Coordinates of C-alpha atoms and ligand atoms in Angstrom, one line a residue:
X1 CA 49.3 22.7 1.4
X2 CA 51.1 19.4 0.9
X3 CA 53.5 19.0 -2.2
X4 CA 52.9 15.4 -3.8
X5 CA 56.0 13.9 -5.7
X6 CA 55.5 11.3 -8.5
X7 CA 57.4 10.4 -11.7
X8 CA 54.4 11.0 -13.8
X9 CA 51.1 13.1 -13.5
X10 CA 48.0 12.5 -15.7
X11 CA 45.3 15.2 -15.8
X12 CA 41.9 14.0 -16.7
X13 CA 40.5 10.5 -15.7
X14 CA 38.3 10.1 -18.8
X15 CA 39.0 7.1 -21.4
X16 CA 42.3 8.7 -22.6
X17 CA 43.7 9.5 -19.1
X18 CA 42.7 5.9 -17.9
X19 CA 44.1 4.4 -20.8
X20 CA 47.5 5.8 -20.1
X21 CA 47.4 4.9 -16.5
X22 CA 46.3 1.5 -17.1
X23 CA 49.1 0.9 -19.8
X24 CA 51.7 2.4 -17.4
X25 CA 50.4 -0.1 -14.8
X26 CA 50.5 -3.0 -17.0
X27 CA 54.2 -2.1 -17.9
X28 CA 55.0 -2.1 -14.1
X29 CA 55.1 1.6 -13.7
X30 CA 53.2 2.8 -10.5
X31 CA 54.6 6.1 -9.6
X32 CA 51.9 8.4 -11.1
X33 CA 48.8 10.3 -10.0
X34 CA 45.8 10.9 -12.1
X35 CA 44.1 14.3 -11.3
X36 CA 40.4 14.5 -12.0
X37 CA 38.2 17.8 -11.4
X38 CA 35.0 15.8 -11.5
X39 CA 33.8 13.8 -8.5
X40 CA 33.6 10.9 -10.9
X41 CA 35.8 9.2 -13.5
X42 CA 34.9 8.7 -17.0
X43 CA 34.5 12.2 -18.5
X44 CA 32.4 12.2 -21.3
X45 CA 31.4 8.6 -20.9
X46 CA 28.6 8.5 -18.4
X47 CA 26.1 5.4 -17.9
X48 CA 23.4 5.8 -15.4
X49 CA 20.3 3.4 -15.0
X50 CA 21.9 1.5 -18.0
X51 CA 21.7 4.4 -20.1
X52 CA 24.7 6.1 -22.0
X53 CA 24.5 9.8 -21.6
X54 CA 27.8 10.1 -23.2
X55 CA 29.7 7.9 -25.7
X56 CA 27.7 4.9 -26.8
X57 CA 28.7 3.2 -30.1
X58 CA 31.8 2.2 -32.1
X59 CA 32.1 1.1 -35.7
X60 CA 34.0 -1.8 -37.3
X61 CA 36.9 0.7 -38.1
X62 CA 37.5 1.6 -34.5
X63 CA 39.9 -1.0 -33.9
X64 CA 41.5 0.1 -30.6
X65 CA 38.2 -0.2 -28.6
X66 CA 37.6 -4.0 -29.2
X67 CA 41.2 -4.6 -28.5
X68 CA 40.9 -2.9 -25.0
X69 CA 37.4 -4.6 -24.6
X70 CA 39.2 -7.9 -25.1
X71 CA 42.0 -7.3 -22.8
X72 CA 39.7 -6.2 -20.3
X73 CA 37.2 -9.1 -20.8
X74 CA 34.3 -6.9 -21.5
X75 CA 31.9 -8.2 -24.3
X76 CA 30.4 -6.0 -27.2
X77 CA 27.1 -6.4 -28.9
X78 CA 25.2 -5.0 -31.9
X79 CA 22.9 -2.0 -31.4
X80 CA 19.4 -3.4 -31.9
X81 CA 17.4 -2.4 -35.0
X82 CA 15.0 -5.1 -35.7
X83 CA 11.4 -4.0 -36.5
X84 CA 10.4 -0.8 -38.5
X85 CA 12.1 2.4 -37.8
X86 CA 10.5 6.0 -38.1
X87 CA 11.6 8.8 -40.2
X88 CA 9.7 11.8 -39.6
X89 CA 10.3 14.7 -42.1
X90 CA 7.1 16.7 -42.1
X91 CA 5.4 17.8 -39.1
X92 CA 1.9 17.6 -40.9
X93 CA 2.4 14.6 -43.1
X94 CA 2.5 11.0 -42.6
X95 CA 5.9 9.4 -41.1
X96 CA 7.9 6.9 -43.2
X97 CA 8.7 3.6 -41.9
X98 CA 12.2 1.8 -42.9
X99 CA 13.6 -1.2 -42.1
X100 CA 17.8 -1.7 -41.4
X101 CA 19.3 -3.9 -43.9
X102 CA 20.3 -6.9 -41.7
X103 CA 23.4 -7.6 -43.7
X104 CA 24.7 -4.0 -43.1
X105 CA 27.2 -3.5 -40.5
X106 CA 25.8 -2.1 -37.4
X107 CA 27.2 -0.1 -34.6
X108 CA 28.4 -2.1 -31.6
X109 CA 27.6 -1.3 -28.1
X110 CA 29.7 -2.1 -24.8
X111 CA 28.1 -4.7 -22.6
X112 CA 27.4 -2.9 -19.2
X113 CA 27.4 0.3 -21.0
X114 CA 30.2 2.4 -22.1
X115 CA 31.2 2.8 -18.1
X116 CA 32.1 -0.7 -18.2
X117 CA 35.3 0.1 -20.2
X118 CA 35.9 3.0 -17.8
X119 CA 35.5 0.9 -14.6
X120 CA 37.4 -2.0 -16.3
X121 CA 40.5 0.4 -16.9
X122 CA 40.1 2.1 -13.3
X123 CA 40.1 -1.1 -11.4
X124 CA 43.8 -1.6 -12.0
X125 CA 44.6 2.1 -11.2
X126 CA 42.0 3.2 -8.6
X127 CA 44.6 4.1 -5.8
X128 CA 46.3 6.8 -8.3
X129 CA 43.0 8.7 -9.1
X130 CA 42.6 11.8 -7.1
X131 CA 38.7 13.1 -7.8
X132 CA 37.6 16.8 -7.2
X133 CA 41.0 17.9 -8.0
X134 CA 40.8 20.9 -10.7
X135 CA 44.2 21.5 -12.0
X136 CA 44.6 25.3 -13.0
X137 CA 48.4 25.9 -13.5
X138 CA 51.3 24.0 -15.0
X139 CA 54.7 25.6 -14.1
X140 CA 58.0 24.4 -15.4
X141 CA 60.4 23.9 -12.5
X142 CA 64.3 23.4 -12.4
X143 CA 63.9 19.5 -12.1
X144 CA 60.4 19.1 -13.7
X145 CA 57.0 20.1 -13.7
X146 CA 54.5 21.5 -11.1
X147 CA 50.6 21.3 -11.2
X148 CA 48.6 23.5 -8.9
X149 CA 45.3 22.3 -8.3
X150 CA 42.3 22.8 -5.8
X151 CA 43.7 19.8 -3.7
X152 CA 47.3 21.0 -3.3
X153 CA 50.6 21.1 -5.6
X154 CA 51.6 18.0 -7.4
X155 CA 55.3 17.7 -8.9
X156 CA 56.5 15.2 -11.5
X157 CA 58.9 14.8 -14.2
X158 CA 56.3 14.8 -16.7
X159 CA 52.6 15.6 -17.2
X160 CA 50.1 14.3 -19.7
X161 CA 47.2 16.8 -20.3
X162 CA 43.8 15.0 -21.3
X163 CA 41.4 18.0 -20.7
X164 CA 39.9 18.5 -24.0
X165 CA 41.9 21.3 -25.7
X166 CA 39.1 23.8 -25.8
X167 CA 39.0 24.0 -22.1
X168 CA 42.4 23.3 -21.4
X169 CA 43.2 26.9 -22.7
X170 CA 41.7 27.9 -19.3
X171 CA 44.8 26.6 -17.5
X172 CA 47.9 29.0 -17.2
X173 CA 51.0 27.7 -18.3
X174 CA 54.5 29.1 -17.2
X175 CA 56.3 29.7 -19.3
X176 CA 53.3 30.2 -21.7
X177 CA 52.7 27.8 -24.5
X178 CA 53.5 29.0 -27.9
X179 CA 50.8 31.1 -29.9
X180 CA 50.2 28.5 -32.4
X181 CA 49.2 26.0 -29.6
X182 CA 46.7 28.3 -27.8
X183 CA 45.1 29.1 -31.1
X184 CA 44.8 25.3 -31.6
X185 CA 43.1 24.9 -28.5
X186 CA 40.7 27.9 -29.2
X187 CA 39.6 26.5 -32.4
X188 CA 39.4 22.7 -31.4
X189 CA 35.6 21.8 -31.1
X190 CA 35.1 19.6 -28.0
X191 CA 33.3 16.6 -29.9
X192 CA 29.9 16.2 -29.0
X193 CA 30.1 18.8 -26.1
X194 CA 27.0 20.6 -27.7
X195 CA 24.8 17.3 -27.6
X196 CA 21.8 16.9 -25.1
X197 CA 20.5 13.4 -24.5
X198 CA 17.5 11.9 -23.1
X199 CA 17.1 8.4 -21.6
X200 CA 14.0 6.6 -20.4
X201 CA 13.6 3.4 -18.9
X202 CA 10.6 1.0 -19.0
X203 CA 9.2 -2.2 -17.5
X204 CA 8.8 -3.8 -20.9
X205 CA 10.0 -3.0 -24.4
X206 CA 6.4 -2.0 -25.6
X207 CA 7.6 -0.7 -29.0
X208 CA 8.7 -4.1 -30.1
X209 CA 5.0 -5.3 -29.8
X210 CA 4.1 -3.1 -32.3
X211 CA 6.8 -4.2 -34.7
X212 CA 8.8 -1.1 -34.1
X213 CA 12.6 -1.0 -33.7
X214 CA 12.5 2.2 -31.2
X215 CA 14.5 4.2 -34.0
X216 CA 12.7 7.6 -34.5
X217 CA 14.7 10.0 -36.8
X218 CA 13.9 13.6 -37.8
X219 CA 15.4 16.8 -37.6
X220 CA 12.0 18.7 -37.0
X221 CA 10.8 17.4 -33.6
X222 CA 12.1 17.6 -30.3
X223 CA 14.0 14.4 -30.5
X224 CA 16.4 14.2 -33.6
X225 CA 17.4 10.5 -32.9
X226 CA 16.0 7.9 -30.4
X227 CA 17.1 4.1 -30.2
X228 CA 16.3 0.9 -28.7
X229 CA 18.8 1.1 -25.8
X230 CA 18.2 -2.3 -23.8
X231 CA 21.1 -4.0 -22.1
X232 CA 23.0 -6.9 -23.9
X233 CA 21.2 -9.3 -21.3
X234 CA 17.7 -7.9 -22.4
X235 CA 16.9 -7.7 -18.6
X236 CA 16.7 -3.6 -18.5
X237 CA 14.6 -1.7 -21.2
X238 CA 15.5 1.9 -22.4
X239 CA 15.0 4.4 -25.3
X240 CA 18.0 6.8 -25.6
X241 CA 18.6 9.5 -28.0
X242 CA 19.5 13.2 -28.7
X243 CA 17.4 16.4 -28.3
X244 CA 17.0 18.9 -30.7
X245 CA 19.2 21.9 -29.5
X246 CA 16.7 24.3 -30.1
X247 CA 15.1 22.9 -26.7
X248 CA 18.1 24.0 -24.9
X249 CA 16.7 27.4 -23.6
X250 CA 13.3 26.0 -23.0
X251 CA 11.8 25.5 -19.3
X252 CA 12.6 21.9 -18.1
X253 CA 8.8 21.0 -17.6
X254 CA 7.8 22.5 -21.2
X255 CA 10.6 20.3 -22.8
X256 CA 9.9 17.2 -21.3
X257 CA 6.3 17.6 -22.0
X258 CA 7.0 18.2 -25.5
X259 CA 9.3 15.1 -25.7
X260 CA 6.9 12.7 -24.0
X261 CA 4.0 14.0 -26.3
X262 CA 6.3 13.6 -29.6
X263 CA 7.4 9.9 -28.5
X264 CA 3.9 9.1 -27.5
X265 CA 2.6 10.0 -30.8
X266 CA 5.3 8.0 -32.7
X267 CA 5.6 5.0 -30.3
X268 CA 2.5 4.7 -28.5
X269 CA 0.9 5.4 -25.2
X270 CA 3.3 2.9 -23.4
X271 CA 5.9 6.2 -23.4
X272 CA 3.8 7.5 -20.6
X273 CA 4.5 4.4 -18.3
X274 CA 8.2 5.3 -18.4
X275 CA 10.1 4.1 -14.9
X276 CA 12.7 6.9 -15.3
X277 CA 13.5 9.8 -17.3
X278 CA 16.6 11.8 -17.5
X279 CA 18.4 14.4 -19.7
X280 CA 21.9 15.4 -19.9
X281 CA 23.1 18.5 -21.6
X282 CA 26.9 18.4 -22.1
X283 CA 27.1 22.1 -23.0
X284 CA 26.4 23.3 -19.3
X285 CA 28.8 20.9 -18.2
X286 CA 32.0 22.9 -17.5
X287 CA 34.2 19.8 -17.1
X288 CA 33.7 19.3 -20.8
X289 CA 32.4 22.6 -22.5
X290 CA 33.7 26.0 -22.8
X291 CA 31.2 28.5 -23.2
X292 CA 31.4 28.4 -26.9
X293 CA 28.6 26.2 -28.0
X294 CA 29.2 25.3 -31.8
X295 CA 26.3 23.9 -33.8
X296 CA 26.3 20.8 -35.6
X297 CA 28.0 17.7 -35.1
X298 CA 30.5 17.7 -37.9
X299 CA 34.1 16.5 -37.1
X300 CA 36.5 19.3 -37.0
X301 CA 40.1 18.8 -37.9
X302 CA 41.4 16.7 -35.1
X303 CA 44.9 15.4 -34.3
X304 CA 46.6 18.8 -35.1
X305 CA 50.3 19.0 -35.5
X306 CA 50.3 21.4 -32.6
X307 CA 49.1 18.7 -30.0
X308 CA 51.6 16.2 -31.1
X309 CA 54.9 17.9 -29.6
X310 CA 56.3 18.0 -25.9
X311 CA 56.2 21.5 -24.4
X312 CA 57.6 23.4 -21.3
X313 CA 61.1 21.6 -22.3
X314 CA 59.7 18.3 -22.8
X315 CA 57.7 18.1 -19.5
X316 CA 53.9 18.6 -20.9
X317 CA 52.2 16.4 -23.7
X318 CA 48.8 16.7 -24.6
X319 CA 46.6 13.8 -25.2
X320 CA 42.7 12.9 -25.4
X321 CA 40.2 12.2 -28.2
X322 CA 40.7 15.7 -29.9
X323 CA 44.6 15.1 -30.2
X324 CA 44.1 11.7 -31.9
X325 CA 45.6 11.6 -35.4
X326 CA 42.9 8.6 -36.1
X327 CA 39.5 8.7 -35.2
X328 CA 39.8 11.8 -33.5
X329 CA 36.8 12.9 -31.4
X330 CA 35.5 9.4 -30.7
X331 CA 36.0 6.7 -27.9
X332 CA 38.7 5.1 -30.5
X333 CA 40.6 8.4 -30.7
X334 CA 40.8 8.7 -27.0
X335 CA 42.2 5.2 -26.4
X336 CA 44.8 5.7 -29.3
X337 CA 45.8 9.0 -27.6
X338 CA 46.1 7.3 -24.4
X339 CA 48.1 4.7 -25.8
X340 CA 50.3 6.9 -27.6
X341 CA 50.9 9.1 -24.4
X342 CA 52.0 5.9 -22.4
X343 CA 54.2 4.7 -25.1
X344 CA 55.7 8.2 -25.0
X345 CA 56.5 7.8 -21.3
X346 CA 57.8 4.2 -21.8
X347 CA 60.1 5.5 -24.7
X348 CA 58.5 2.8 -26.9
Ligands
FAD1 C1 26.8 13.2 -25.6 C2 28.0 12.2 -26.2 C3 27.8 11.3 -27.2 C4 29.3 10.5 -27.7 N1 28.8 9.6 -28.3 C5 30.1 8.9 -28.9 C6 29.7 7.6 -29.6 O1 28.7 7.1 -29.7 N2 31.0 7.0 -29.8 C7 32.3 7.5 -29.8 O2 33.1 6.8 -30.0 N3 32.4 8.6 -29.1 C8 31.4 9.4 -28.6 N4 31.4 10.4 -27.9 C9 32.9 10.9 -27.5 C10 33.4 10.2 -26.4 O3 32.7 10.2 -25.3 C11 34.8 10.8 -26.4 O4 35.7 10.6 -27.5 C12 35.8 10.3 -25.0 O5 35.1 10.0 -24.1 C13 36.9 11.2 -24.7 O6 37.8 10.7 -23.8 P1 39.0 11.7 -23.3 O7 39.5 11.1 -22.1 O8 39.8 12.1 -24.4 O9 38.1 13.2 -22.9 P2 37.1 13.3 -21.7 O10 36.2 12.0 -21.6 O11 36.6 14.6 -21.9 O12 38.2 13.5 -20.5 C14 38.9 14.5 -19.9 C15 38.8 14.5 -18.6 O13 39.4 15.8 -17.9 C16 38.7 16.1 -16.7 N5 39.0 17.7 -16.6 C17 38.9 18.9 -17.4 N6 39.1 19.8 -16.9 C18 40.2 19.4 -15.8 C19 40.9 20.3 -15.0 N7 41.1 21.5 -15.1 N8 41.6 19.5 -14.2 C20 41.4 18.2 -13.7 N9 40.6 17.5 -14.7 C21 39.9 18.1 -15.7 C22 37.1 16.0 -17.1 O14 36.5 16.1 -16.0 C23 37.3 14.6 -17.8 O15 37.1 13.5 -16.9 C24 30.2 11.2 -27.5 C25 30.5 12.0 -26.4 C26 29.2 12.7 -25.9 C27 29.3 13.9 -25.0

């Protein structure tokens, strides 16, 4: 098989890897490849039919995201919450209605969906990206490092590994990584890898006509959180939310029927007129998840010291949202880790 030679290799074309590639290109460095196992870029960012099935929101303190959006000329907008939200906490009792405080800082969304950020970064570096290229081995060589993939051998001076640590442990490293690093990989939960999202599109935002915001919250039903997910331009109407993880093992048709019945009960018969319906269970996506499905969304201890050092004689650096020392797990952490990795390569 052909061996490719470049100065740098970035493994993973998610937000972190793309940020590194984009930053290198902006600095005039073009001798690098990006190796991505999926047949698409974006990793845990996936927008289909205007619906974000992966990352969606960022908050005021997530400062690296708006900076990057501005650099790329992409707009942000507030999550819509106008109208009555519904709180379901007792399956047999009445629901509670609530209204969001209009003065409270609400979450932001990215115009065009979160994939707009991915595409904005990638358009500058698309010729460097190799899709369907699964990396399985990283070997220290006499002059640098070799990455063995399903599409051949790639050699470089340095490699940035943005694969979530919990699945990067599947790679073979020669010489092996220190035991503390392998252990850190083993115990670093991949943020949101256990989430199941659901998205529905509609001709009209029928819930608004009843004074509802589209927000439905409650741990007992099949949908634990649901939100109005219209585009910024208000020309495409959707509801998007998270499914109760206990539905994971239900047959798909039974699960869908339960979800539609639940949403119809709370938002009205308009739910049945959906144009498209889709679910995304990240726990069964092997490009994101290992077979350890952790319960709960609590943020583990990200940005561990084990992920801040270079390995294999200064040729391998870990990056990605889970390695970020600030806002780890989030898109903001992914951008920060990507900028950090680029700065290391550029000796900034
Ligand atoms: C359902 C869900 C909801 C979320 N909601 C939010 C939110 O609202 N706000 C927020 O800030 N964050 C959210 N997140 C988290 C956010 O998506 C991540 O922080 C961010 O996208 C991580 O980017 P990354 O590049 O670090 O990792 P990833 O996106 O995981 O990228 C890693 C890349 O490596 C590739 N890869 C894996 N193995 C290999 C291999 N062996 N060889 C080559 N390539 C490989 C993968 O395919 C992937 O493209 C959410 C995530 C999910 C799943």
